[in-house]
CSV table of C-alpha atoms and ligand atoms in Angstrom, one decimal:
chain,number,residue,atom,x,y,z
M,1,MET,CA,-0.9,9.4,-18.7
M,2,PRO,CA,-1.6,5.7,-18.1
M,3,SER,CA,-4.9,4.7,-19.5
M,4,THR,CA,-5.2,1.3,-17.9
M,5,PRO,CA,-7.7,1.2,-15.0
M,6,LEU,CA,-6.1,0.5,-11.7
M,7,PRO,CA,-6.3,-3.2,-11.0
M,8,ALA,CA,-8.0,-4.3,-7.8
M,9,ALA,CA,-4.6,-5.7,-6.7
M,10,PHE,CA,-3.4,-2.2,-6.1
M,11,LEU,CA,-6.0,-1.4,-3.5
M,12,PRO,CA,-4.0,-2.8,-0.5
M,13,PHE,CA,-1.5,0.0,-1.3
M,14,LEU,CA,-3.9,2.4,0.3
M,15,LEU,CA,-2.9,0.8,3.6
M,16,LEU,CA,0.4,2.5,3.0
M,17,LEU,CA,-1.0,5.6,4.6
M,18,SER,CA,-1.5,4.0,8.0
M,19,CYS,CA,1.4,4.1,10.3
M,20,PHE,CA,2.8,0.7,11.3
M,21,ALA,CA,5.4,-0.3,13.9
M,22,SER,CA,8.3,1.0,11.9
M,23,CYS,CA,7.0,4.6,12.3
M,24,GLY,CA,8.9,5.5,15.4
M,25,SER,CA,12.3,4.1,14.3
M,26,ALA,CA,12.3,5.6,10.8
M,27,LYS,CA,15.2,8.0,10.1
M,28,SER,CA,15.1,10.8,7.6
M,29,ILE,CA,17.4,10.4,4.7
M,30,LEU,CA,17.7,14.2,4.8
M,31,ARG,CA,19.0,14.4,8.3
M,32,THR,CA,22.0,16.3,7.2
M,33,LEU,CA,19.9,19.3,6.1
M,34,PRO,CA,19.4,22.2,8.4
M,35,ASP,CA,16.5,21.7,10.7
M,36,ASP,CA,14.2,24.2,9.2
M,37,PRO,CA,11.1,24.5,11.5
M,38,SER,CA,8.9,25.3,8.5
M,39,PHE,CA,9.5,21.8,7.3
M,40,ARG,CA,8.5,20.2,10.5
M,41,LEU,CA,5.0,18.7,10.8
M,42,SER,CA,3.5,19.2,14.2
M,43,THR,CA,3.4,16.1,16.2
M,44,GLY,CA,0.0,14.6,16.8
M,45,ARG,CA,-2.9,15.6,14.6
M,46,SER,CA,-2.4,18.9,13.0
M,47,ARG,CA,-5.6,21.0,12.7
M,48,SER,CA,-4.0,23.3,10.1
M,49,PRO,CA,-6.5,23.5,7.1
M,50,ASN,CA,-3.5,23.4,4.7
M,51,ASN,CA,-2.1,20.2,6.2
M,52,GLN,CA,-5.5,18.6,6.0
M,53,TYR,CA,-5.9,19.7,2.4
M,54,CYS,CA,-2.4,18.7,1.5
M,55,ASP,CA,-2.8,15.3,3.1
M,56,SER,CA,-5.8,14.6,0.9
M,57,TRP,CA,-4.0,16.0,-2.1
M,58,ARG,CA,-1.2,13.6,-1.5
M,59,LEU,CA,-3.6,10.6,-1.2
M,60,SER,CA,-5.1,11.7,-4.5
M,61,VAL,CA,-1.7,11.9,-6.1
M,62,GLU,CA,-0.6,8.5,-4.8
M,63,THR,CA,-3.8,6.7,-5.9
M,64,ASN,CA,-3.5,8.4,-9.3
M,65,ASN,CA,-6.9,10.0,-8.8
M,66,ALA,CA,-5.1,13.2,-9.6
M,67,GLY,CA,-4.0,11.9,-12.9
M,68,LYS,CA,-1.5,14.1,-14.7
M,69,TRP,CA,-0.3,17.0,-12.5
M,70,ARG,CA,2.5,19.4,-13.1
M,71,THR,CA,3.7,21.1,-10.0
M,72,LEU,CA,2.5,20.7,-6.4
M,73,PRO,CA,0.1,23.3,-5.0
M,74,ALA,CA,1.9,26.3,-3.6
M,75,LYS,CA,0.1,25.9,-0.3
M,76,CYS,CA,1.6,22.4,0.0
M,77,ILE,CA,5.3,23.2,-0.3
M,78,SER,CA,6.0,23.2,3.4
M,79,TYR,CA,3.8,20.2,3.9
M,80,VAL,CA,5.6,18.2,1.2
M,81,GLY,CA,8.9,19.4,2.6
M,82,ALA,CA,7.9,18.2,6.1
M,83,TYR,CA,6.7,14.9,4.7
M,84,MET,CA,9.8,14.2,2.7
M,85,ASN,CA,12.1,15.4,5.4
M,86,GLY,CA,10.3,13.7,8.2
M,87,GLU,CA,9.6,10.2,9.3
M,88,LYS,CA,6.4,9.7,7.4
M,89,TYR,CA,8.0,9.3,4.0
M,90,GLN,CA,10.3,6.7,5.4
M,91,SER,CA,7.5,4.9,7.2
M,92,ASP,CA,5.3,4.8,4.0
M,93,SER,CA,8.3,3.5,2.1
M,94,ASP,CA,9.0,0.9,4.8
M,95,VAL,CA,5.5,-0.4,4.6
M,96,ALA,CA,5.6,-0.7,0.8
M,97,ALA,CA,8.9,-2.6,1.0
M,98,HIS,CA,7.6,-4.8,3.8
M,99,ASP,CA,4.5,-5.7,1.7
M,100,ALA,CA,6.8,-6.5,-1.2
M,101,LEU,CA,8.9,-8.7,0.9
M,102,ILE,CA,5.9,-10.7,2.3
M,103,PHE,CA,4.9,-11.3,-1.3
M,104,ALA,CA,8.4,-12.3,-2.4
M,105,LYS,CA,9.0,-14.7,0.4
M,106,ASP,CA,5.8,-16.6,-0.5
M,107,LEU,CA,7.0,-17.3,-4.0
M,108,THR,CA,8.8,-20.5,-5.2
M,109,LEU,CA,11.5,-19.6,-7.5
M,110,ALA,CA,12.7,-21.8,-10.4
M,111,GLY,CA,16.3,-21.0,-9.5
M,112,ASP,CA,17.3,-20.7,-13.2
M,113,GLY,CA,18.4,-17.1,-12.9
M,114,LYS,CA,15.2,-15.9,-14.7
M,115,ASP,CA,13.2,-14.8,-11.6
M,116,ILE,CA,13.5,-11.1,-11.6
M,117,TRP,CA,12.4,-8.1,-9.6
M,118,VAL,CA,12.3,-4.7,-11.5
M,119,PHE,CA,13.2,-1.6,-9.7
M,120,ASP,CA,12.9,1.9,-11.0
M,121,VAL,CA,15.9,4.1,-10.0
M,122,ASP,CA,15.0,7.7,-9.2
M,123,GLU,CA,12.8,8.0,-6.0
M,124,THR,CA,12.8,4.2,-5.9
M,125,VAL,CA,16.3,2.9,-5.2
M,126,LEU,CA,18.0,6.3,-5.2
M,127,SER,CA,16.6,9.5,-3.6
M,128,ASN,CA,16.8,12.9,-5.2
M,129,ALA,CA,15.2,14.5,-2.1
M,130,PRO,CA,18.4,16.5,-1.4
M,131,TYR,CA,18.0,18.1,-4.9
M,132,TYR,CA,14.3,18.8,-4.5
M,133,ALA,CA,14.9,20.2,-1.0
M,134,ASP,CA,16.9,22.9,-2.7
M,135,ASN,CA,14.4,23.4,-5.5
M,136,GLY,CA,11.0,23.9,-3.9
M,137,TRP,CA,10.1,20.3,-3.4
M,138,GLY,CA,8.5,20.1,-6.8
M,139,SER,CA,6.8,23.4,-6.8
M,140,GLU,CA,9.1,24.8,-9.5
M,141,SER,CA,8.8,23.5,-13.0
M,142,PHE,CA,11.4,20.9,-13.9
M,143,ASN,CA,14.8,22.3,-14.7
M,144,GLU,CA,16.7,19.6,-16.8
M,145,THR,CA,20.0,21.5,-16.5
M,146,SER,CA,20.1,21.8,-12.8
M,147,PHE,CA,18.7,18.3,-12.3
M,148,ASP,CA,21.4,16.8,-14.7
M,149,ASP,CA,24.0,18.7,-12.7
M,150,TRP,CA,22.7,16.9,-9.6
M,151,VAL,CA,22.7,13.5,-11.4
M,152,TYR,CA,26.3,13.9,-12.5
M,153,GLN,CA,27.4,14.5,-8.9
M,154,ALA,CA,26.3,10.9,-8.3
M,155,LYS,CA,25.5,11.7,-4.7
M,156,ALA,CA,21.9,10.5,-4.5
M,157,PRO,CA,21.5,8.4,-1.4
M,158,ALA,CA,19.8,5.0,-1.3
M,159,LEU,CA,16.3,4.9,0.0
M,160,PRO,CA,16.8,2.9,3.2
M,161,SER,CA,13.7,0.7,2.7
M,162,SER,CA,14.6,0.0,-0.9
M,163,ILE,CA,18.1,-1.1,-0.3
M,164,LYS,CA,16.9,-3.3,2.5
M,165,LEU,CA,14.3,-4.9,0.2
M,166,TYR,CA,17.0,-5.2,-2.6
M,167,ASN,CA,19.3,-7.1,-0.3
M,168,GLU,CA,16.5,-9.4,1.0
M,169,LEU,CA,15.4,-10.1,-2.6
M,170,LEU,CA,19.0,-11.1,-3.6
M,171,GLY,CA,19.1,-13.3,-0.6
M,172,LEU,CA,15.9,-15.0,-1.7
M,173,GLY,CA,17.5,-15.7,-5.1
M,174,PHE,CA,15.9,-13.0,-7.3
M,175,GLN,CA,17.8,-11.3,-10.0
M,176,VAL,CA,17.4,-7.5,-9.9
M,177,VAL,CA,16.8,-5.4,-13.0
M,178,PHE,CA,17.0,-1.6,-12.8
M,179,LEU,CA,14.7,0.1,-15.3
M,180,THR,CA,15.1,3.8,-15.5
M,181,GLY,CA,14.0,6.8,-17.6
M,182,ARG,CA,17.6,8.1,-17.4
M,183,THR,CA,19.4,8.0,-20.7
M,184,GLU,CA,22.3,5.8,-21.9
M,185,ILE,CA,24.6,8.8,-21.7
M,186,GLN,CA,24.1,8.6,-17.9
M,187,ARG,CA,24.9,4.9,-17.7
M,188,ASN,CA,28.4,5.3,-16.1
M,189,ILE,CA,27.4,8.0,-13.6
M,190,THR,CA,24.2,6.0,-12.7
M,191,GLU,CA,26.3,2.8,-12.1
M,192,GLN,CA,28.7,4.8,-10.0
M,193,ASN,CA,25.9,6.3,-7.9
M,194,LEU,CA,24.2,2.9,-7.5
M,195,LEU,CA,27.5,1.3,-6.4
M,196,ASP,CA,28.4,4.2,-4.0
M,197,ALA,CA,24.9,4.0,-2.5
M,198,GLY,CA,25.4,0.3,-1.8
M,199,TYR,CA,23.7,-1.6,-4.7
M,200,HIS,CA,26.6,-3.9,-5.5
M,201,SER,CA,25.2,-6.1,-8.3
M,202,TRP,CA,22.4,-6.4,-10.8
M,203,GLU,CA,21.3,-8.5,-13.7
M,204,ARG,CA,20.8,-5.5,-15.9
M,205,LEU,CA,20.6,-1.7,-15.9
M,206,ILE,CA,18.2,-0.6,-18.6
M,207,LEU,CA,18.3,3.1,-19.7
M,208,ARG,CA,16.6,4.9,-22.5
M,209,GLY,CA,18.5,4.3,-25.7
M,210,ASP,CA,18.3,6.5,-28.9
M,211,SER,CA,15.1,4.7,-30.0
M,212,ASP,CA,13.4,5.3,-26.6
M,213,ILE,CA,13.9,9.0,-26.5
M,214,GLY,CA,10.5,10.8,-26.7
M,215,LYS,CA,8.5,7.8,-25.6
M,216,LYS,CA,6.1,8.1,-22.7
M,217,ALA,CA,7.6,6.4,-19.7
M,218,VAL,CA,4.7,4.0,-19.5
M,219,THR,CA,5.3,2.9,-23.1
M,220,TYR,CA,9.1,2.7,-22.8
M,221,LYS,CA,9.0,0.8,-19.5
M,222,SER,CA,6.2,-1.7,-20.5
M,223,GLY,CA,8.1,-2.2,-23.8
M,224,LYS,CA,11.3,-3.1,-21.9
M,225,ARG,CA,9.3,-5.5,-19.6
M,226,ALA,CA,8.0,-7.2,-22.8
M,227,GLU,CA,11.6,-7.6,-24.0
M,228,LEU,CA,12.6,-9.1,-20.7
M,229,GLU,CA,9.7,-11.6,-20.8
M,230,ALA,CA,10.6,-12.5,-24.4
M,231,GLU,CA,14.0,-13.4,-23.1
M,232,GLY,CA,12.4,-15.8,-20.7
M,233,TYR,CA,12.6,-13.7,-17.6
M,234,ARG,CA,9.7,-14.0,-15.1
M,235,ILE,CA,8.9,-10.5,-13.7
M,236,HIS,CA,7.5,-11.4,-10.2
M,237,GLY,CA,7.6,-7.9,-8.7
M,238,SER,CA,8.1,-4.3,-9.7
M,239,SER,CA,8.8,-1.3,-7.4
M,240,GLY,CA,8.4,2.3,-8.6
M,241,ASP,CA,7.4,5.7,-7.4
M,242,GLN,CA,5.4,6.5,-10.5
M,243,TRP,CA,2.4,4.6,-11.9
M,244,SER,CA,4.2,4.8,-15.2
M,245,ASP,CA,6.8,2.6,-13.7
M,246,LEU,CA,4.3,-0.1,-13.0
M,247,LEU,CA,1.3,0.1,-15.5
M,248,GLY,CA,1.2,-1.0,-19.1
M,249,LEU,CA,1.4,-4.6,-20.4
M,250,PRO,CA,3.1,-6.8,-19.5
M,251,MET,CA,2.9,-5.9,-15.8
M,252,ALA,CA,4.8,-7.6,-13.0
M,253,ALA,CA,2.8,-10.2,-11.1
M,254,ARG,CA,2.7,-7.7,-8.3
M,255,SER,CA,3.5,-4.0,-8.4
M,256,PHE,CA,4.5,-1.8,-5.4
M,257,LYS,CA,4.0,1.9,-5.6
M,258,LEU,CA,6.4,4.0,-3.5
M,259,PRO,CA,5.4,7.5,-2.4
M,260,ASN,CA,6.4,10.6,-4.3
M,261,PRO,CA,4.5,13.8,-3.8
M,262,MET,CA,7.1,15.9,-5.6
M,263,TYR,CA,6.5,15.1,-9.3
M,264,TYR,CA,4.5,13.1,-11.8
M,265,ILE,CA,5.7,11.3,-14.9
M,266,SER,CA,3.3,9.9,-17.4
G,1,LIG,C1,18.0,26.0,-14.6
G,1,LIG,O1,19.2,25.6,-13.9
G,1,LIG,C2,20.3,26.3,-14.4
G,1,LIG,C3,21.5,25.7,-13.7
G,1,LIG,O2,21.4,25.7,-12.3
G,1,LIG,C4,20.2,27.8,-14.2
G,1,LIG,O3,21.3,28.4,-14.8
G,1,LIG,C5,18.9,28.2,-15.0
G,1,LIG,O4,18.7,29.6,-14.8
G,1,LIG,C6,17.7,27.4,-14.5
G,1,LIG,N1,16.6,27.8,-15.4
G,1,LIG,C7,15.4,28.2,-15.0
G,1,LIG,C8,14.4,28.4,-16.0
G,1,LIG,O5,15.2,28.4,-13.8
G,2,LIG,C1,31.9,4.4,-19.2
G,2,LIG,O1,33.0,3.7,-18.6
G,2,LIG,C2,33.7,2.9,-19.5
G,2,LIG,C3,34.7,2.1,-18.7
G,2,LIG,O2,34.8,2.5,-17.4
G,2,LIG,C4,34.3,3.7,-20.5
G,2,LIG,O3,35.0,2.9,-21.4
G,2,LIG,C5,33.3,4.5,-21.3
G,2,LIG,O4,33.9,5.4,-22.2
G,2,LIG,C6,32.5,5.3,-20.3
G,2,LIG,N1,31.4,6.0,-21.1
G,2,LIG,C7,31.0,7.2,-20.9
G,2,LIG,C8,29.8,7.7,-21.7
G,2,LIG,O5,31.5,8.0,-20.1
């Protein structure tokens, strides 16, 4: 569990939960799934006590008030399904990407190839929502076997807001680094999935090597950021769905938390 207190710079992220102009046009990345009515949030303001509780639970998770949590509350399974399957997830992600882009556009880059943006992979540039849709949306304990089976299919779609941000950042002259908790064994399949999803180039894809196995994500990822900085890279921005993608020194100049109510990684 990250022990660093949340920097004040993260507070604007709370604005994520408000719905901006992109709301109406967002498209679910799970549109191919059957249209299960139990996964549909009622339009307008739902008065369901569960929905209200689960909305608050999600805020607690996203702000890290919840700290370490294992599986989502049983009464929130259909809420999380509706959130992930509906337009709100896309909208929240769009706003995070939009805020990141506003920050990125304001920067003056040195143009020496050392200006980087770090992206996490799972639930950041690639979405495993189709897997979680078939596995209780995070209500079941993590099954490494079935999740790895999914990873080896290399079928995870791109998060639409992230691939858009990725392309904009490349256009602005950033180098992109992917920093993932996946292991070296999964390098090829991860590269294939990234390419198939539309991520055509990157400065580096960093996966857990032998010496990284067993490290907490926050330790592993901040350690890799330290190595990048030691090589002269300037980490302007970082995007991730877990606080452990973002916290720990050195941090990026700005960090952007993407939504994920399905699981927590410390
Ligand atoms: C995990 O997934 C595998 C492959 O789908 C399955 O055979 C196994 O029963 C699952 N384990 C648990 C504990 O659910
Ligand atoms: C990854 O791909 C490269 C070349 O395509 C190949 O040489 C290598 O053996 C592959 N590694 C794994 C672990 O599959």
